[in-house]
Short mmCIF file of C-alpha atoms in Angstrom, two decimals:
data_model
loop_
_atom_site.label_atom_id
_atom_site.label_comp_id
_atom_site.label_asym_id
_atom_site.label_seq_id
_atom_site.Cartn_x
_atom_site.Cartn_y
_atom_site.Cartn_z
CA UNK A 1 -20.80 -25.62 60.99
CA UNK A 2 -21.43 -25.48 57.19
CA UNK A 3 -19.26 -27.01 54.42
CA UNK A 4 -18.69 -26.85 51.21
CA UNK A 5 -20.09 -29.69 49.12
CA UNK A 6 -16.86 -29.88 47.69
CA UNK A 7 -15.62 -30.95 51.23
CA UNK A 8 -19.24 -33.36 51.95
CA UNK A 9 -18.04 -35.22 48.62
CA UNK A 10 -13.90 -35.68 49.65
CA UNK A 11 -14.98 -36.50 53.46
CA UNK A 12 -17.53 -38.84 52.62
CA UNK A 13 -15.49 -40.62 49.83
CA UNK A 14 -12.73 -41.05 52.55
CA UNK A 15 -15.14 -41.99 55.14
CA UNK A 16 -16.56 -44.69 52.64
CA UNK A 17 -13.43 -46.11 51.84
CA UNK A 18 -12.38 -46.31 55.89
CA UNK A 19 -15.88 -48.37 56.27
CA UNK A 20 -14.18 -51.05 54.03
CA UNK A 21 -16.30 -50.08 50.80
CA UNK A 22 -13.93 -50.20 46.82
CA UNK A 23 -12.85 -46.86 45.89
CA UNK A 24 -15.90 -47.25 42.95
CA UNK A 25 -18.46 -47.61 45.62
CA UNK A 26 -16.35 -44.84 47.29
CA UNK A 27 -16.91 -42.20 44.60
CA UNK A 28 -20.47 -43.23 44.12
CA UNK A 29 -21.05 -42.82 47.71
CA UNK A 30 -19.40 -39.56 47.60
CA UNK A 31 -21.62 -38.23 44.74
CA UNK A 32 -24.78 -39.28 46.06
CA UNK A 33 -24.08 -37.54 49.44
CA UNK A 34 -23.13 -34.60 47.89
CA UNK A 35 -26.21 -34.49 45.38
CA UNK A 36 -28.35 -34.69 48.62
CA UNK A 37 -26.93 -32.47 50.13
CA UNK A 38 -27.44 -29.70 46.94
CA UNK A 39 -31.19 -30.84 47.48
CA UNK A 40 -30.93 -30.05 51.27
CA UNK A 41 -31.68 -33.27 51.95
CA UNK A 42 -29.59 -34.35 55.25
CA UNK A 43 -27.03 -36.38 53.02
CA UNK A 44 -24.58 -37.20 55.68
CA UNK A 45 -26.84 -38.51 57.86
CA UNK A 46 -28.14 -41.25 54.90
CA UNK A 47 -24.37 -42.07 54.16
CA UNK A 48 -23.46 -42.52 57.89
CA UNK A 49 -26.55 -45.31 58.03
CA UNK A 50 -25.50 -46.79 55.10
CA UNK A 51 -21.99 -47.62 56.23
CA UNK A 52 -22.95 -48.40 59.74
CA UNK A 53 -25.35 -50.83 58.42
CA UNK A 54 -22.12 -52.22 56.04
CA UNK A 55 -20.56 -52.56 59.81
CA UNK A 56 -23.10 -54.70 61.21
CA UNK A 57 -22.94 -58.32 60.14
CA UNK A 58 -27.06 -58.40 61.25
CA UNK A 59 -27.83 -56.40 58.31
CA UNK A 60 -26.45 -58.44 55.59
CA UNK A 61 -26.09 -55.90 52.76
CA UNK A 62 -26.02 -57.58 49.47
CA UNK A 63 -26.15 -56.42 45.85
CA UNK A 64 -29.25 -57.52 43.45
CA UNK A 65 -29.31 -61.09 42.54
CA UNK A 66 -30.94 -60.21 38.77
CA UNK A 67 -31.80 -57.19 37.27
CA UNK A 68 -34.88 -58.94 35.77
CA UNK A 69 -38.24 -58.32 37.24
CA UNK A 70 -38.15 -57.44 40.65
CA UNK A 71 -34.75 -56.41 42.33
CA UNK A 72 -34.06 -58.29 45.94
CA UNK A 73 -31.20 -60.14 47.86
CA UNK A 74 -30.75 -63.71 47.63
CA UNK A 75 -30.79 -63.51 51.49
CA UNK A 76 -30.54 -60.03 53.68
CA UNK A 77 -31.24 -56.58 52.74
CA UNK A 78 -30.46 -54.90 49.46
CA UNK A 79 -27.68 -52.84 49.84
CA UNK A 80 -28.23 -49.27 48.35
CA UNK A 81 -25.39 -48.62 47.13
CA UNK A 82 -25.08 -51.77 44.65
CA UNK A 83 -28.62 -51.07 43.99
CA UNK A 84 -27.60 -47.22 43.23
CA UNK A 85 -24.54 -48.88 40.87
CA UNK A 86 -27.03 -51.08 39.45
CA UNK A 87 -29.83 -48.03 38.63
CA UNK A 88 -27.19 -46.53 36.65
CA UNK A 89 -26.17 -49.55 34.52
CA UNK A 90 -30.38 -49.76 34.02
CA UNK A 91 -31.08 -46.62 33.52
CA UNK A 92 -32.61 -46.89 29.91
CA UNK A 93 -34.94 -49.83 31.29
CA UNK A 94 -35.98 -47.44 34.70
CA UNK A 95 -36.63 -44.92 32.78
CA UNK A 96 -38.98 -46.85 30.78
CA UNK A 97 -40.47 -49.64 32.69
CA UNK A 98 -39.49 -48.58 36.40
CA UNK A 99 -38.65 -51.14 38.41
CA UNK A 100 -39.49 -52.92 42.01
CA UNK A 101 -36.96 -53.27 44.84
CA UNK A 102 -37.63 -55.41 47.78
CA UNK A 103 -35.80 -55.46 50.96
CA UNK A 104 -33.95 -52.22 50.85
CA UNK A 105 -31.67 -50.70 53.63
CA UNK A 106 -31.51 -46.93 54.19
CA UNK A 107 -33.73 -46.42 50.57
CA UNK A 108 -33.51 -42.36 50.85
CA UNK A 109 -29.79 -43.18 49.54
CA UNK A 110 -30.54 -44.65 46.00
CA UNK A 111 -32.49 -40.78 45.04
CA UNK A 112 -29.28 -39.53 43.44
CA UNK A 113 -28.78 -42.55 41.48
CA UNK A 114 -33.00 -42.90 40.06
CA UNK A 115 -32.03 -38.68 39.35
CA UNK A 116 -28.97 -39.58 37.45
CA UNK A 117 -31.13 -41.75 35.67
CA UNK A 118 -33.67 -39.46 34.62
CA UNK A 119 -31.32 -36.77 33.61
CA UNK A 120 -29.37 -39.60 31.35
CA UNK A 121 -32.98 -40.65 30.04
CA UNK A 122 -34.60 -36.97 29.65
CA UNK A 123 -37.54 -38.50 31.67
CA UNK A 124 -39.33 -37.76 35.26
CA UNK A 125 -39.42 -40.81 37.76
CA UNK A 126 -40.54 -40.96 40.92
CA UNK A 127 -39.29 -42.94 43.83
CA UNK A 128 -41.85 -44.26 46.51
CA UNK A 129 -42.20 -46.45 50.09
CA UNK A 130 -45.13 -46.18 52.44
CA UNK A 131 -45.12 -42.45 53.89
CA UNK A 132 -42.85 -40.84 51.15
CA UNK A 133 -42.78 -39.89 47.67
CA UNK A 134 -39.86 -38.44 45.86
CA UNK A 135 -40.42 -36.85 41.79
CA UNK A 136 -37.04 -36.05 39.84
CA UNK A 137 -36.21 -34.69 36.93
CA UNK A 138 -32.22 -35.19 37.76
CA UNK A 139 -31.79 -31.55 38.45
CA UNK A 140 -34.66 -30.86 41.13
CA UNK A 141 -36.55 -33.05 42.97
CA UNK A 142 -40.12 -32.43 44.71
CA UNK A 143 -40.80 -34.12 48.02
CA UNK A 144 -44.04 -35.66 49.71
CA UNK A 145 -43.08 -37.26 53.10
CA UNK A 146 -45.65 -38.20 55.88
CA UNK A 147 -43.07 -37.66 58.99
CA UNK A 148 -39.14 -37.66 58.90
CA UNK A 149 -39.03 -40.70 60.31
CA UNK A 150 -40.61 -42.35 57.30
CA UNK A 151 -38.13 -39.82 54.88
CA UNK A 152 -34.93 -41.25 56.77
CA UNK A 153 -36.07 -44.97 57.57
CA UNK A 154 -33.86 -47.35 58.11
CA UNK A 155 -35.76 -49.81 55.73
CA UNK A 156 -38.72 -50.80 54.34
CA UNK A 157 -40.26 -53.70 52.43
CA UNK A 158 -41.16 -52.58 49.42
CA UNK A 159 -39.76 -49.90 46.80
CA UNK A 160 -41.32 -48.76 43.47
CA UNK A 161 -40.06 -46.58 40.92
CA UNK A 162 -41.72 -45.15 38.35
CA UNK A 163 -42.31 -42.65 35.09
CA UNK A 164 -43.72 -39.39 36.39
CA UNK A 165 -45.69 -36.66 34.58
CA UNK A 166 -43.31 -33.45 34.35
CA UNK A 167 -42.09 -31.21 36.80
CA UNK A 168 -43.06 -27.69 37.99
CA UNK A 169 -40.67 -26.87 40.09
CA UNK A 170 -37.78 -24.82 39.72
CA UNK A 171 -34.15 -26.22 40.24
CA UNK A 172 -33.15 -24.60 43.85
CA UNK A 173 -30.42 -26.30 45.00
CA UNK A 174 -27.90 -25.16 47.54
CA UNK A 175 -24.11 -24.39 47.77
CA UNK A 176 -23.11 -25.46 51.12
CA UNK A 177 -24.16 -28.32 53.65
CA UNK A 178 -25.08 -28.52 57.32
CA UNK A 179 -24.89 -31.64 58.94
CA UNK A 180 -24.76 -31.96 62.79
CA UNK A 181 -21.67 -31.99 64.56
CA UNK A 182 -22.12 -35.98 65.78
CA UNK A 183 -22.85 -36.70 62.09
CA UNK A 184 -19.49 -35.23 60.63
CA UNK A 185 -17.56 -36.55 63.67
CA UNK A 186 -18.73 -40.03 62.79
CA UNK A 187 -17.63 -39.65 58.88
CA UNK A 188 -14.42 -38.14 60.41
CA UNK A 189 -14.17 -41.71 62.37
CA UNK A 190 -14.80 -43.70 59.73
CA UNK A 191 -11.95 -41.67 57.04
CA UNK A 192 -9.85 -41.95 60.21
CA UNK A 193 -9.63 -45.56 59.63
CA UNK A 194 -8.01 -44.93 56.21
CA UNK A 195 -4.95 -43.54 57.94
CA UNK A 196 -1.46 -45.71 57.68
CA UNK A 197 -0.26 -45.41 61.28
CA UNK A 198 3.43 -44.61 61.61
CA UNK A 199 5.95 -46.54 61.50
CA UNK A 200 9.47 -46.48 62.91
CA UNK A 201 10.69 -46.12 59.60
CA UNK A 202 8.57 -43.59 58.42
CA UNK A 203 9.16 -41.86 61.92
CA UNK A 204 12.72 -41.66 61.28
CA UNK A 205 12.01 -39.91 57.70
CA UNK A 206 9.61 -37.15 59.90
CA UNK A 207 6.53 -38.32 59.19
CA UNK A 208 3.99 -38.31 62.21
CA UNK A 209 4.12 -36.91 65.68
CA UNK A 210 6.97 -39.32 66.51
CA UNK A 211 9.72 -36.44 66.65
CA UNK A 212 9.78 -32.78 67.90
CA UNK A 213 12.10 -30.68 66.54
CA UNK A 214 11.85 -28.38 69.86
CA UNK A 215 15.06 -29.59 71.40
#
């Protein structure tokens, strides 16, 4: 099945808010999966390991504890999306000093936000862990990744970001997503969980599958 990224950026902004996140970290969330997903970059698949890491108490997700020098968690891993939050809020000091990130969950996720960043500074960064390298401009971004694993890893101990010479490559993004089946069933479990269930009440008004009106 394909999708619009229209519908990638209202599902995963439900599914966000059903895995407990605000609605600000919702529509961040939402706009970073859908930028991903223009890049064809599996975008779904990043978001569903960033909120099933929020799930899991093991992980610890935590936002930055300063903004000065290099970013980590005062215990944990860094969660991405503060981190992402936090790039934008920075992004006249990223785009010109860069910046290091330690301890980072699900890193492919924080892309969008270092390419929002160098579209609001007119500037190239470039985003790199051991066995990938990412260059953006904010509208395209060129890729150098060792294996997929290393692309799509879970997380890793070190993060830099830096300024990068221009681009050469040609904007080519894409109009419609394709994440697997599981994937999207998983995002449609987690928006599930922003569903009020019915109540009597609201039974008694017709809302729900509480009445037929086949009698």
């Amino acid at each position: 099945m394909s999708y619009s990224l229209n519908e990638v950026e209202a599902h995963s902004k439900r599914a966000t808010r059903g895995a407990g996140l605000g609605w600000g970290l919702a529509e961040e969330a939402a706009k970073a999966t859908r930028w991903m997903c223009a890049q064809n970059i599996d975008g779904c698949r990043v978001l569903i390991g960033v909120l099933e890491a929020h799930q899991d108490s093991a992980c610890n997700l935590q936002p930055p504890i300063s903004l000065v020098g290099e970013w980590r968690a005062e215990a944990g891993r860094l969660c991405p999306l503060h981190v992402g939050a936090s790039l934008s809020d920075c992004a006249t000091l990223v785009g010109s000093n860069g910046v290091g990130i330690r301890d980072l969950s699900h890193p492919l996720f924080i892309l969008p936000f270092v390419a929002a960043a160098a579209r609001r500074t007119k500037t190239n960064l470039q985003v790199r862990w051991p066995g990938a390298t990412m260059t953006t401009s904010g509208k395209t971004v060129d890729l150098a990744i060792s294996t997929e694993a290393a692309f799509y890893v879970e997380q890793v101990e070190q993060v830099e970001i830096t300024v990068a010479p221009p681009l050469t490559k040609d904007a080519n993004q894409i109009g419609r997503a394709r994440p697997c089946s599981q994937d999207w069933e998983k995002l449609n479990s987690f928006a599930a969980l922003t569903y009020a269930p019915a109540t009597e009440a609201s039974r008694r008004l017709g809302a729900g599958a509480g009445q037929s009106d086949n009698d």
